[in-house]
Amino acid sequence: MNRIDASDHYNESASKTNQIPSLLTIIIDTNPRAWAALGDLLPISKAVANLLVFVNAHLAFGNDSHVAILAAHTNRAVWLYPQSPNPDRNPSSTNGRSNGNGNTNHEQEDVEMTDEDAAVPLTSANKFPQFTQVESSILSSLRSLINNTTSSDLHPTTLVSGALSLALSYTNKITHTFEMPKTSSDPANPTSTTPADTSASSTLHSRILILSVSDSEPAQYIPTMNAVFAASHARIPIDTLSLYGAPTFLQQAAFITGGTFLSAAANPRGLLSYLMFGFLADAEARNSLVTPTQDVVDFRAACFCHRRVVDTGFVCSICLSIFCEVPENAECLTCGTKLALGNYGAKPAVIPRARKKKRKRVNGTTGREETGSATGTPVPIS
């Protein structure tokens, strides 16, 4: 009877049915100039609405699905969800120092960041409470970020490297939270273990998604690539959805970490379709799916001297610094090593081509035919 009604399904152990926790960290490029250029096709309000649908779909997978959202602004990176316990209300003030009124900022203290820190509005019977909490936190934080942005902050660059560093730090913190305690044995009986040690240790599937609307800034090449290599070492894929152009460094980030890079510059209005079909599956589910791949990856680097993206440059053999032109006195600007240029700039030697010897013709034909015979084809005698 158990085989008919499949009641054995309910007798399985909890360890087989538990879902592995999944953390999705989203970095939103909030460059005002870039969003103003996309205002006719995709306003930032509609982009945030589509992004909230994507976040709710990720959270709806299960109770072990978690999300963290950051804003990469022109001069700083700001937490949108969960909200920081010490919001940056006055960016011009120094961190951890007195502001002149006797008050001191405590932004350098290690304060726990939890989901309960967000302001929870009135609950609605038609919306899941966590969805309402995430939406309220994102909208309030974005409104505060826009209100605190002045005309002096309107730079063409975006601090993506700082947002990546915060995302990696938060991921590392959450990973330690889900780690199970190590096994401990009884000194009197080394073979015995505590009941807590018999449970399987849980892992965390984490990934980072960048919503980019601006090009890569050459000045951010070194810190960005340092964060990319750290993510690759931690096996955290970095996905990128570009709404404008194809950022060079983010292409390399997706290639190095095994993430997905998509460019929606041709149709920014299809943002939700790109998010749902290209980035909803986590790293484990992608092993069973056919994910989008990059046909061409821009591997150009930025030079250390002028911060320009170059195709060909000079590389120091000691510290691997890249220069667009030969430094003064042929010395590396980073480590001071004397660079040996060898015969750089000399004209290549031209070797004359050897002339082929002409074979002697016999009876109007060459001595060797296509058949490989040493003599010509015999002519029949009449």
CSV table of C-alpha atoms in Angstrom, one decimal:
chain,number,residue,atom,x,y,z
A,1,MET,CA,0.0,0.0,0.0
A,2,ASN,CA,2.9,2.3,0.7
A,3,ARG,CA,4.0,2.0,-2.9
A,4,ILE,CA,0.6,3.0,-4.2
A,5,ASP,CA,0.0,6.2,-2.1
A,6,ALA,CA,3.7,7.0,-2.0
A,7,SER,CA,3.6,7.4,1.8
A,8,ASP,CA,7.3,6.5,1.9
A,9,HIS,CA,8.0,10.1,0.7
A,10,TYR,CA,7.0,11.5,4.1
A,11,ASN,CA,9.4,9.1,6.0
A,12,GLU,CA,12.5,10.6,4.6
A,13,SER,CA,15.0,12.2,6.9
A,14,ALA,CA,15.1,16.0,7.2
A,15,SER,CA,18.7,16.1,6.1
A,16,LYS,CA,17.7,14.9,2.6
A,17,THR,CA,14.9,17.5,2.2
A,18,ASN,CA,16.6,20.6,3.6
A,19,GLN,CA,17.4,23.2,1.1
A,20,ILE,CA,20.9,24.6,0.8
A,21,PRO,CA,20.9,28.3,1.7
A,22,SER,CA,21.4,30.7,-1.2
A,23,LEU,CA,22.6,34.3,-1.0
A,24,LEU,CA,22.1,36.7,-3.9
A,25,THR,CA,23.9,40.1,-3.6
A,26,ILE,CA,22.8,42.7,-6.1
A,27,ILE,CA,24.8,45.8,-6.9
A,28,ILE,CA,22.9,48.6,-8.6
A,29,ASP,CA,24.8,51.2,-10.6
A,30,THR,CA,23.1,54.5,-9.4
A,31,ASN,CA,25.1,56.9,-11.6
A,32,PRO,CA,22.8,59.9,-12.1
A,33,ARG,CA,24.3,60.8,-15.5
A,34,ALA,CA,23.9,57.3,-16.8
A,35,TRP,CA,20.3,57.0,-15.7
A,36,ALA,CA,19.5,60.4,-17.2
A,37,ALA,CA,20.8,59.2,-20.6
A,38,LEU,CA,18.5,56.1,-20.3
A,39,GLY,CA,15.5,58.1,-19.1
A,40,ASP,CA,13.6,57.9,-22.4
A,41,LEU,CA,14.0,54.1,-22.7
A,42,LEU,CA,14.0,52.9,-19.1
A,43,PRO,CA,13.6,55.3,-16.1
A,44,ILE,CA,15.2,54.3,-12.9
A,45,SER,CA,11.7,53.9,-11.2
A,46,LYS,CA,10.7,51.2,-13.7
A,47,ALA,CA,14.1,49.5,-13.4
A,48,VAL,CA,13.7,49.3,-9.6
A,49,ALA,CA,10.2,47.9,-10.0
A,50,ASN,CA,11.4,45.2,-12.4
A,51,LEU,CA,14.3,44.5,-10.0
A,52,LEU,CA,11.9,44.1,-7.1
A,53,VAL,CA,9.9,41.4,-9.0
A,54,PHE,CA,13.2,39.6,-9.6
A,55,VAL,CA,14.1,39.8,-5.9
A,56,ASN,CA,10.7,38.5,-4.9
A,57,ALA,CA,11.1,35.5,-7.3
A,58,HIS,CA,14.4,34.7,-5.7
A,59,LEU,CA,13.0,34.8,-2.2
A,60,ALA,CA,10.0,32.7,-3.2
A,61,PHE,CA,12.2,29.7,-3.9
A,62,GLY,CA,12.3,28.9,-0.3
A,63,ASN,CA,12.9,30.1,3.3
A,64,ASP,CA,16.6,29.6,2.9
A,65,SER,CA,16.9,32.2,0.1
A,66,HIS,CA,18.5,35.4,1.2
A,67,VAL,CA,19.2,38.7,-0.6
A,68,ALA,CA,21.4,41.7,-0.1
A,69,ILE,CA,21.3,44.9,-2.2
A,70,LEU,CA,23.9,47.6,-2.6
A,71,ALA,CA,24.1,50.9,-4.5
A,72,ALA,CA,27.3,51.7,-6.3
A,73,HIS,CA,27.2,55.5,-6.4
A,74,THR,CA,29.7,58.0,-7.9
A,75,ASN,CA,31.6,58.5,-4.7
A,76,ARG,CA,30.6,55.8,-2.3
A,77,ALA,CA,28.8,52.5,-1.9
A,78,VAL,CA,25.6,52.4,0.1
A,79,TRP,CA,23.6,49.6,1.6
A,80,LEU,CA,20.0,49.4,0.4
A,81,TYR,CA,19.0,46.1,2.1
A,82,PRO,CA,19.6,45.3,4.8
A,83,GLN,CA,19.9,48.8,6.0
A,84,SER,CA,23.1,49.9,7.7
A,85,PRO,CA,22.7,50.5,11.4
A,86,ASN,CA,24.6,53.8,10.9
A,87,PRO,CA,23.2,55.3,7.7
A,88,ASP,CA,25.4,57.8,5.9
A,89,ARG,CA,23.3,60.9,6.4
A,90,ASN,CA,26.1,63.4,6.0
A,91,PRO,CA,28.8,62.0,3.6
A,92,SER,CA,31.1,65.0,4.1
A,93,SER,CA,31.6,64.2,7.8
A,94,THR,CA,34.5,62.0,8.8
A,95,ASN,CA,34.0,58.5,10.0
A,96,GLY,CA,34.4,58.0,13.7
A,97,ARG,CA,35.4,61.6,14.4
A,98,SER,CA,33.6,64.5,16.1
A,99,ASN,CA,31.5,66.7,13.8
A,100,GLY,CA,32.0,69.8,15.9
A,101,ASN,CA,28.8,69.6,17.9
A,102,GLY,CA,30.1,67.2,20.4
A,103,ASN,CA,28.6,64.2,18.6
A,104,THR,CA,30.7,61.3,17.4
A,105,ASN,CA,30.0,59.0,14.5
A,106,HIS,CA,30.4,55.3,15.4
A,107,GLU,CA,30.6,53.9,11.9
A,108,GLN,CA,33.7,52.0,12.6
A,109,GLU,CA,32.1,49.8,15.3
A,110,ASP,CA,31.2,46.2,14.5
A,111,VAL,CA,27.4,46.4,14.6
A,112,GLU,CA,25.2,43.5,13.6
A,113,MET,CA,23.3,44.1,10.3
A,114,THR,CA,20.0,42.2,10.4
A,115,ASP,CA,16.8,42.4,8.4
A,116,GLU,CA,14.9,43.7,11.4
A,117,ASP,CA,16.8,47.0,11.1
A,118,ALA,CA,14.6,48.0,8.1
A,119,ALA,CA,11.6,50.1,8.7
A,120,VAL,CA,8.5,47.9,8.4
A,121,PRO,CA,5.4,49.7,7.1
A,122,LEU,CA,1.9,48.7,7.7
A,123,THR,CA,1.4,45.1,6.7
A,124,SER,CA,-0.9,44.2,3.8
A,125,ALA,CA,-2.9,41.0,3.5
A,126,ASN,CA,-2.2,40.9,-0.2
A,127,LYS,CA,1.6,41.0,0.1
A,128,PHE,CA,4.1,38.7,1.8
A,129,PRO,CA,5.7,40.5,4.8
A,130,GLN,CA,9.2,40.0,3.7
A,131,PHE,CA,8.5,41.4,0.2
A,132,THR,CA,7.0,44.5,1.8
A,133,GLN,CA,10.1,44.8,4.1
A,134,VAL,CA,12.6,44.6,1.2
A,135,GLU,CA,10.6,47.0,-1.0
A,136,SER,CA,10.3,49.6,1.8
A,137,SER,CA,14.0,49.4,2.7
A,138,ILE,CA,15.1,49.8,-1.0
A,139,LEU,CA,12.8,52.7,-1.8
A,140,SER,CA,13.6,54.6,1.4
A,141,SER,CA,17.4,54.1,1.0
A,142,LEU,CA,17.4,55.1,-2.6
A,143,ARG,CA,15.3,58.2,-1.8
A,144,SER,CA,17.8,59.1,0.9
A,145,LEU,CA,20.7,58.5,-1.5
A,146,ILE,CA,19.3,60.7,-4.2
A,147,ASN,CA,18.4,63.5,-1.7
A,148,ASN,CA,22.0,63.5,-0.4
A,149,THR,CA,23.5,63.7,-3.9
A,150,THR,CA,24.8,67.2,-4.7
A,151,SER,CA,26.0,68.7,-8.0
A,152,SER,CA,29.6,68.1,-6.9
A,153,ASP,CA,28.9,64.4,-6.8
A,154,LEU,CA,27.8,64.1,-10.4
A,155,HIS,CA,31.0,62.3,-11.7
A,156,PRO,CA,31.0,60.1,-14.8
A,157,THR,CA,32.6,57.3,-12.7
A,158,THR,CA,31.0,54.7,-10.6
A,159,LEU,CA,32.5,53.1,-7.5
A,160,VAL,CA,31.9,49.5,-8.4
A,161,SER,CA,35.1,48.3,-6.7
A,162,GLY,CA,33.9,49.5,-3.3
A,163,ALA,CA,30.5,47.8,-3.7
A,164,LEU,CA,32.2,44.6,-4.7
A,165,SER,CA,34.4,44.7,-1.6
A,166,LEU,CA,31.3,45.3,0.6
A,167,ALA,CA,29.5,42.4,-1.1
A,168,LEU,CA,32.4,40.0,-0.5
A,169,SER,CA,32.7,41.0,3.1
A,170,TYR,CA,29.0,40.5,3.7
A,171,THR,CA,29.1,37.1,1.9
A,172,ASN,CA,32.0,36.0,4.1
A,173,LYS,CA,30.1,37.1,7.2
A,174,ILE,CA,27.0,35.2,6.2
A,175,THR,CA,29.0,32.1,5.3
A,176,HIS,CA,30.4,31.9,8.8
A,177,THR,CA,26.9,32.3,10.1
A,178,PHE,CA,25.7,29.1,8.3
A,179,GLU,CA,28.8,27.1,9.3
A,180,MET,CA,28.1,24.2,11.7
A,181,PRO,CA,30.3,23.8,14.8
A,182,LYS,CA,33.2,21.4,14.5
A,183,THR,CA,33.0,17.9,15.8
A,184,SER,CA,34.3,17.5,19.4
A,185,SER,CA,35.0,14.1,21.0
A,186,ASP,CA,34.9,13.1,24.6
A,187,PRO,CA,38.4,12.9,26.2
A,188,ALA,CA,37.4,9.8,28.0
A,189,ASN,CA,36.0,8.1,24.9
A,190,PRO,CA,37.6,9.6,21.7
A,191,THR,CA,35.3,7.6,19.5
A,192,SER,CA,32.1,9.2,20.9
A,193,THR,CA,30.7,12.5,19.5
A,194,THR,CA,28.1,14.9,20.7
A,195,PRO,CA,24.6,14.8,19.2
A,196,ALA,CA,25.2,18.1,17.5
A,197,ASP,CA,28.1,16.7,15.6
A,198,THR,CA,26.1,14.1,13.8
A,199,SER,CA,24.2,16.7,11.7
A,200,ALA,CA,25.6,17.4,8.3
A,201,SER,CA,27.4,20.7,7.9
A,202,SER,CA,25.5,23.2,5.8
A,203,THR,CA,27.0,25.2,2.9
A,204,LEU,CA,26.0,28.5,1.2
A,205,HIS,CA,25.5,29.1,-2.5
A,206,SER,CA,26.4,32.8,-3.0
A,207,ARG,CA,26.7,34.9,-6.1
A,208,ILE,CA,26.9,38.6,-7.0
A,209,LEU,CA,24.8,40.3,-9.7
A,210,ILE,CA,25.8,43.8,-11.0
A,211,LEU,CA,23.3,46.0,-12.8
A,212,SER,CA,25.5,48.3,-14.8
A,213,VAL,CA,24.5,51.4,-16.7
A,214,SER,CA,28.0,53.0,-17.3
A,215,ASP,CA,31.3,52.1,-18.8
A,216,SER,CA,34.3,50.8,-16.9
A,217,GLU,CA,36.5,53.5,-15.4
A,218,PRO,CA,40.2,52.9,-16.0
A,219,ALA,CA,41.1,54.4,-12.6
A,220,GLN,CA,39.1,51.6,-10.9
A,221,TYR,CA,41.0,48.8,-12.8
A,222,ILE,CA,43.3,47.7,-9.9
A,223,PRO,CA,40.8,47.7,-7.1
A,224,THR,CA,38.1,46.1,-9.3
A,225,MET,CA,40.4,43.3,-10.4
A,226,ASN,CA,41.6,42.7,-6.8
A,227,ALA,CA,38.0,42.1,-5.8
A,228,VAL,CA,37.4,39.9,-8.9
A,229,PHE,CA,40.4,37.7,-8.0
A,230,ALA,CA,39.1,37.5,-4.4
A,231,ALA,CA,35.7,36.4,-5.6
A,232,SER,CA,37.3,33.8,-7.9
A,233,HIS,CA,39.3,32.4,-5.0
A,234,ALA,CA,36.1,32.2,-2.9
A,235,ARG,CA,34.2,30.6,-5.8
A,236,ILE,CA,31.7,33.3,-5.9
A,237,PRO,CA,30.4,34.0,-9.5
A,238,ILE,CA,29.9,37.6,-10.6
A,239,ASP,CA,27.1,38.1,-13.0
A,240,THR,CA,26.6,41.3,-15.0
A,241,LEU,CA,23.7,42.8,-16.8
A,242,SER,CA,24.7,45.8,-18.8
A,243,LEU,CA,22.1,48.3,-19.9
A,244,TYR,CA,24.6,50.5,-21.7
A,245,GLY,CA,27.5,49.3,-23.7
A,246,ALA,CA,29.8,46.5,-22.7
A,247,PRO,CA,32.0,47.3,-19.7
A,248,THR,CA,35.5,45.9,-20.2
A,249,PHE,CA,36.3,45.0,-16.6
A,250,LEU,CA,32.9,43.5,-15.9
A,251,GLN,CA,33.3,41.2,-18.9
A,252,GLN,CA,36.6,40.0,-17.4
A,253,ALA,CA,35.0,39.6,-14.0
A,254,ALA,CA,32.2,37.3,-15.4
A,255,PHE,CA,34.8,35.3,-17.4
A,256,ILE,CA,37.3,34.8,-14.5
A,257,THR,CA,34.7,33.9,-11.9
A,258,GLY,CA,32.5,31.7,-14.1
A,259,GLY,CA,29.6,34.1,-14.1
A,260,THR,CA,27.2,35.3,-16.8
A,261,PHE,CA,27.5,38.5,-18.8
A,262,LEU,CA,24.6,39.9,-20.8
A,263,SER,CA,24.2,43.2,-22.6
A,264,ALA,CA,20.7,44.6,-22.8
A,265,ALA,CA,21.8,47.8,-24.5
A,266,ALA,CA,19.8,47.0,-27.6
A,267,ASN,CA,16.6,46.6,-25.6
A,268,PRO,CA,16.8,48.0,-22.1
A,269,ARG,CA,13.0,47.8,-21.7
A,270,GLY,CA,13.3,44.0,-21.5
A,271,LEU,CA,15.1,44.2,-18.2
A,272,LEU,CA,12.7,41.8,-16.4
A,273,SER,CA,13.0,39.2,-19.1
A,274,TYR,CA,16.8,39.3,-19.0
A,275,LEU,CA,16.7,39.0,-15.2
A,276,MET,CA,14.2,36.1,-15.0
A,277,PHE,CA,15.6,34.0,-17.8
A,278,GLY,CA,19.3,34.7,-17.4
A,279,PHE,CA,20.1,35.3,-13.8
A,280,LEU,CA,17.4,33.6,-11.7
A,281,ALA,CA,19.1,30.2,-11.5
A,282,ASP,CA,21.8,29.9,-8.8
A,283,ALA,CA,25.3,28.4,-9.4
A,284,GLU,CA,24.1,24.8,-8.6
A,285,ALA,CA,21.1,25.0,-10.9
A,286,ARG,CA,23.2,26.3,-13.8
A,287,ASN,CA,25.0,23.0,-14.0
A,288,SER,CA,21.8,21.5,-15.4
A,289,LEU,CA,20.9,24.4,-17.7
A,290,VAL,CA,22.3,25.9,-20.8
A,291,THR,CA,23.4,29.4,-19.7
A,292,PRO,CA,24.3,32.3,-22.0
A,293,THR,CA,27.9,32.5,-22.9
A,294,GLN,CA,30.2,35.3,-24.1
A,295,ASP,CA,31.3,35.0,-27.7
A,296,VAL,CA,34.0,37.7,-27.4
A,297,VAL,CA,35.6,38.9,-24.2
A,298,ASP,CA,37.5,42.2,-24.0
A,299,PHE,CA,40.7,41.4,-22.2
A,300,ARG,CA,42.2,44.8,-22.4
A,301,ALA,CA,43.9,46.3,-19.3
A,302,ALA,CA,44.4,49.8,-18.0
A,303,CYS,CA,48.0,51.1,-17.7
A,304,PHE,CA,49.4,52.1,-14.4
A,305,CYS,CA,50.9,55.4,-15.6
A,306,HIS,CA,48.0,57.2,-17.3
A,307,ARG,CA,45.0,54.9,-16.4
A,308,ARG,CA,44.2,54.3,-20.0
A,309,VAL,CA,42.8,51.1,-21.5
A,310,VAL,CA,45.4,49.9,-23.9
A,311,ASP,CA,45.7,47.1,-26.5
A,312,THR,CA,49.5,46.8,-26.4
A,313,GLY,CA,51.8,47.9,-23.6
A,314,PHE,CA,54.9,47.2,-21.6
A,315,VAL,CA,54.8,44.9,-18.6
A,316,CYS,CA,57.3,44.8,-15.8
A,317,SER,CA,58.8,41.4,-15.3
A,318,ILE,CA,59.0,41.8,-11.5
A,319,CYS,CA,55.7,43.4,-10.4
A,320,LEU,CA,53.7,42.9,-13.6
A,321,SER,CA,52.8,46.6,-13.8
A,322,ILE,CA,51.5,47.7,-17.2
A,323,PHE,CA,52.6,50.9,-19.0
A,324,CYS,CA,51.3,52.4,-22.2
A,325,GLU,CA,54.7,53.8,-23.1
A,326,VAL,CA,58.3,53.3,-21.9
A,327,PRO,CA,58.8,55.0,-18.5
A,328,GLU,CA,61.4,57.6,-18.0
A,329,ASN,CA,64.9,56.1,-17.9
A,330,ALA,CA,63.2,52.7,-18.5
A,331,GLU,CA,62.5,52.3,-14.8
A,332,CYS,CA,59.3,50.7,-13.4
A,333,LEU,CA,57.1,53.3,-11.7
A,334,THR,CA,55.9,50.8,-9.2
A,335,CYS,CA,59.0,48.8,-8.0
A,336,GLY,CA,61.8,50.8,-9.6
A,337,THR,CA,63.2,47.9,-11.5
A,338,LYS,CA,65.4,48.7,-14.6
A,339,LEU,CA,63.5,47.5,-17.6
A,340,ALA,CA,65.5,45.8,-20.4
A,341,LEU,CA,64.0,46.7,-23.7
A,342,GLY,CA,66.4,44.6,-25.8
A,343,ASN,CA,66.1,45.4,-29.5
A,344,TYR,CA,62.7,47.1,-29.2
A,345,GLY,CA,62.2,49.6,-32.0
A,346,ALA,CA,64.7,48.0,-34.4
A,347,LYS,CA,63.7,47.1,-37.9
A,348,PRO,CA,63.2,43.5,-38.5
A,349,ALA,CA,65.8,41.7,-40.6
A,350,VAL,CA,64.5,40.9,-44.1
A,351,ILE,CA,65.7,37.6,-45.5
A,352,PRO,CA,65.5,37.3,-49.3
A,353,ARG,CA,63.4,34.4,-50.6
A,354,ALA,CA,65.3,31.5,-52.2
A,355,ARG,CA,64.6,31.1,-55.9
A,356,LYS,CA,63.2,27.8,-57.1
A,357,LYS,CA,65.1,25.9,-59.7
A,358,LYS,CA,63.3,25.3,-63.0
A,359,ARG,CA,63.2,21.7,-64.2
A,360,LYS,CA,64.3,21.0,-67.7
A,361,ARG,CA,61.6,20.1,-70.2
A,362,VAL,CA,61.8,16.9,-72.1
A,363,ASN,CA,59.6,16.6,-75.2
A,364,GLY,CA,57.5,19.4,-74.1
A,365,THR,CA,56.8,17.9,-70.7
A,366,THR,CA,58.6,18.0,-67.4
A,367,GLY,CA,60.6,15.1,-66.2
A,368,ARG,CA,58.1,14.1,-63.5
A,369,GLU,CA,54.4,13.8,-63.9
A,370,GLU,CA,51.7,13.7,-61.3
A,371,THR,CA,51.9,9.9,-61.3
A,372,GLY,CA,55.4,10.2,-59.7
A,373,SER,CA,57.2,8.6,-62.6
A,374,ALA,CA,60.8,9.6,-63.2
A,375,THR,CA,60.3,9.6,-66.9
A,376,GLY,CA,57.6,11.0,-69.2
A,377,THR,CA,54.6,9.0,-70.4
A,378,PRO,CA,55.5,6.7,-73.2
A,379,VAL,CA,54.0,7.4,-76.7
A,380,PRO,CA,52.6,4.4,-78.6
A,381,ILE,CA,54.4,3.6,-81.9
A,382,SER,CA,52.1,3.4,-84.9
